[in-house]
PDB file of C-alpha atoms and ligand atoms in Angstrom:
ATOM      1  CA  UNK A  30      13.802 -46.159 -18.587  1.00 63.00           C
ATOM      2  CA  UNK A  31      14.792 -45.453 -14.853  1.00 64.00           C
ATOM      3  CA  UNK A  32      11.817 -45.423 -12.799  1.00 66.00           C
ATOM      4  CA  UNK A  33      12.836 -43.969  -9.158  1.00 67.00           C
ATOM      5  CA  UNK A  34      13.316 -40.831 -10.819  1.00 67.00           C
ATOM      6  CA  UNK A  35       8.910 -40.427 -11.181  1.00 60.00           C
ATOM      7  CA  UNK A  36       8.679 -39.436  -7.960  1.00 63.00           C
ATOM      8  CA  UNK A  37       6.266 -36.874  -7.827  1.00 65.00           C
ATOM      9  CA  UNK A  38       5.982 -34.325  -5.211  1.00 62.00           C
ATOM     10  CA  UNK A  39       3.267 -33.190  -2.787  1.00 63.00           C
ATOM     11  CA  UNK A  40       1.594 -30.290  -2.879  1.00 63.00           C
ATOM     12  CA  UNK A  41       1.544 -27.504  -0.587  1.00 60.00           C
ATOM     13  CA  UNK A  42      -0.977 -25.219   0.589  1.00 60.00           C
ATOM     14  CA  UNK A  43       1.222 -22.867   2.220  1.00 61.00           C
ATOM     15  CA  UNK A  44       2.380 -19.744   0.666  1.00 55.00           C
ATOM     16  CA  UNK A  45       5.092 -17.313   2.408  1.00 50.00           C
ATOM     17  CA  UNK A  46       3.491 -14.648   3.804  1.00 54.00           C
ATOM     18  CA  UNK A  47       3.982 -10.893   2.516  1.00 61.00           C
ATOM     19  CA  UNK A  48       4.046  -9.101   5.756  1.00 65.00           C
ATOM     20  CA  UNK A  49       5.330 -10.623   9.267  1.00 73.00           C
ATOM     21  CA  UNK A  50       1.765  -9.985  10.293  1.00 78.00           C
ATOM     22  CA  UNK A  51      -0.394  -7.216  11.252  1.00 86.00           C
ATOM     23  CA  UNK A  52      -1.649  -4.238  12.075  1.00 90.00           C
ATOM     24  CA  UNK A  53      -1.875  -3.869   8.320  1.00 93.00           C
ATOM     25  CA  UNK A  54      -3.162  -0.099   6.460  1.00 94.00           C
ATOM     26  CA  UNK A  55      -6.003   1.008   5.491  1.00 95.00           C
ATOM     27  CA  UNK A  56      -7.177   0.705   2.297  1.00 96.00           C
ATOM     28  CA  UNK A  57      -7.662   4.405   1.443  1.00 95.00           C
ATOM     29  CA  UNK A  58     -10.815   3.677  -1.010  1.00 95.00           C
ATOM     30  CA  UNK A  59     -12.685   0.961   1.072  1.00 97.00           C
ATOM     31  CA  UNK A  60     -10.730   0.922   4.497  1.00 96.00           C
ATOM     32  CA  UNK A  61     -10.388  -2.743   3.843  1.00 95.00           C
ATOM     33  CA  UNK A  62      -7.092  -3.703   5.120  1.00 93.00           C
ATOM     34  CA  UNK A  63      -4.110  -3.781   2.712  1.00 94.00           C
ATOM     35  CA  UNK A  64      -1.323  -6.257   2.461  1.00 92.00           C
ATOM     36  CA  UNK A  65       0.934  -3.234   3.701  1.00 92.00           C
ATOM     37  CA  UNK A  66       2.518  -2.882   7.083  1.00 92.00           C
ATOM     38  CA  UNK A  67       0.791   0.336   8.651  1.00 92.00           C
ATOM     39  CA  UNK A  68       4.123   2.432   8.115  1.00 91.00           C
ATOM     40  CA  UNK A  69       3.419   2.206   5.110  1.00 91.00           C
ATOM     41  CA  UNK A  70       3.647   5.931   3.677  1.00 91.00           C
ATOM     42  CA  UNK A  71       1.292   7.484   1.436  1.00 92.00           C
ATOM     43  CA  UNK A  72      -1.628   5.732  -0.574  1.00 92.00           C
ATOM     44  CA  UNK A  73      -2.522   1.821   0.652  1.00 95.00           C
ATOM     45  CA  UNK A  74      -4.538   0.072  -1.539  1.00 95.00           C
ATOM     46  CA  UNK A  75      -5.760  -3.477  -0.916  1.00 95.00           C
ATOM     47  CA  UNK A  76      -5.529  -6.174  -3.515  1.00 94.00           C
ATOM     48  CA  UNK A  77      -8.790  -5.564  -4.432  1.00 96.00           C
ATOM     49  CA  UNK A  78      -8.617  -1.713  -5.191  1.00 96.00           C
ATOM     50  CA  UNK A  79      -5.338  -1.999  -6.518  1.00 94.00           C
ATOM     51  CA  UNK A  80      -6.424  -4.461  -8.959  1.00 94.00           C
ATOM     52  CA  UNK A  81      -9.229  -1.789  -9.670  1.00 94.00           C
ATOM     53  CA  UNK A  82      -6.771   0.802 -10.459  1.00 92.00           C
ATOM     54  CA  UNK A  83      -4.534  -0.766 -12.349  1.00 93.00           C
ATOM     55  CA  UNK A  84      -7.607  -1.812 -14.674  1.00 93.00           C
ATOM     56  CA  UNK A  85      -8.066   1.885 -14.719  1.00 91.00           C
ATOM     57  CA  UNK A  86      -4.612   3.190 -15.331  1.00 90.00           C
ATOM     58  CA  UNK A  87      -4.232   0.912 -17.556  1.00 91.00           C
ATOM     59  CA  UNK A  88      -7.503   1.928 -19.555  1.00 77.00           C
ATOM     60  CA  UNK A  89      -6.252   5.353 -19.803  1.00 72.00           C
ATOM     61  CA  UNK A  90      -6.097   6.835 -23.599  1.00 63.00           C
TER      62      UNK A  90
HETATM   63 ZN1  LIG B 127      -9.947  -1.158  -0.841  1.00 76.16          ZN
END
């Protein structure tokens, strides 16, 4: 048995950011800041509205 391989990896709380930073485009539904940059064209949704839209789309049919 080799105990030298039993090293625990340190838990990291920091996660990589999807966008560089503000300004973010406003959500078309609730005006909350989205994860997308302001230069994003078309409909921008915040994570919450995006999730709801996905649920609605999944329920169609
Ligand atoms: Zn929203």
